[in-house]
Tab-separated table of C-alpha atoms in Angstrom:
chain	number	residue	atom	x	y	z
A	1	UNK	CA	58.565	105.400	106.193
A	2	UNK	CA	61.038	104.513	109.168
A	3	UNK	CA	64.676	105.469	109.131
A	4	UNK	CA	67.336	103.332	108.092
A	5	UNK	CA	70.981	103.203	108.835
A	6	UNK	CA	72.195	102.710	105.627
A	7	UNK	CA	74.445	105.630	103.298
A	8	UNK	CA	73.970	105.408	99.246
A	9	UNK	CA	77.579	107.303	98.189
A	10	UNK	CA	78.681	107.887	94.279
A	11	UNK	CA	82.442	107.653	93.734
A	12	UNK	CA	84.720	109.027	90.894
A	13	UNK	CA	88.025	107.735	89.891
A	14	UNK	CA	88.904	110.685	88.112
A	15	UNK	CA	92.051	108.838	86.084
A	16	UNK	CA	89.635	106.614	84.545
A	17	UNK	CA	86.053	108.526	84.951
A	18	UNK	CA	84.963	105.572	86.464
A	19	UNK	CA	81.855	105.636	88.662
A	20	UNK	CA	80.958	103.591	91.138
A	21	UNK	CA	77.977	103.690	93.771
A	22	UNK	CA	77.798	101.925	96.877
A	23	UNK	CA	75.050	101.537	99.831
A	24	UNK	CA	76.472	100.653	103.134
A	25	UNK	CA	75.265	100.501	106.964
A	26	UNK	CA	76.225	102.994	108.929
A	27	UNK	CA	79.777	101.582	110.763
A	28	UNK	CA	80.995	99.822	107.839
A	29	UNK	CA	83.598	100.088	106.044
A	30	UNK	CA	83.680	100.844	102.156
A	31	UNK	CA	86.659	100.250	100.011
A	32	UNK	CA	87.077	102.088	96.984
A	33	UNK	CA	90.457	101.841	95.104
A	34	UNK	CA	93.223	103.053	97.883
A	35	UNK	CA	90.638	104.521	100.140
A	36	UNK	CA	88.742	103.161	102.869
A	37	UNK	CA	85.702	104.951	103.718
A	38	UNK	CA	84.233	104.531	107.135
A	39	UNK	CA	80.150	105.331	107.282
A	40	UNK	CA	79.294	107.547	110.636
């Protein structure tokens, strides 16, 4: 199994318990209500 660049996160929006999950390549970006959260 090779490597890849990619993240898997799980968000919580605590006001409205909603959950989210996102995959994204490493040096996106991922918006997620006011944040933006860069992959590394």
């Amino acid at each position: 199994m090779e490597p890849q660049p990619v993240a898997k996160l799980r968000t919580l929006d605590k006001i409205t318990a909603r959950t989210m999950t996102f995959e994204a390549d490493v040096g996106s970006t991922v918006k997620f209500g006011p944040l933006f959260i860069k992959i590394r």
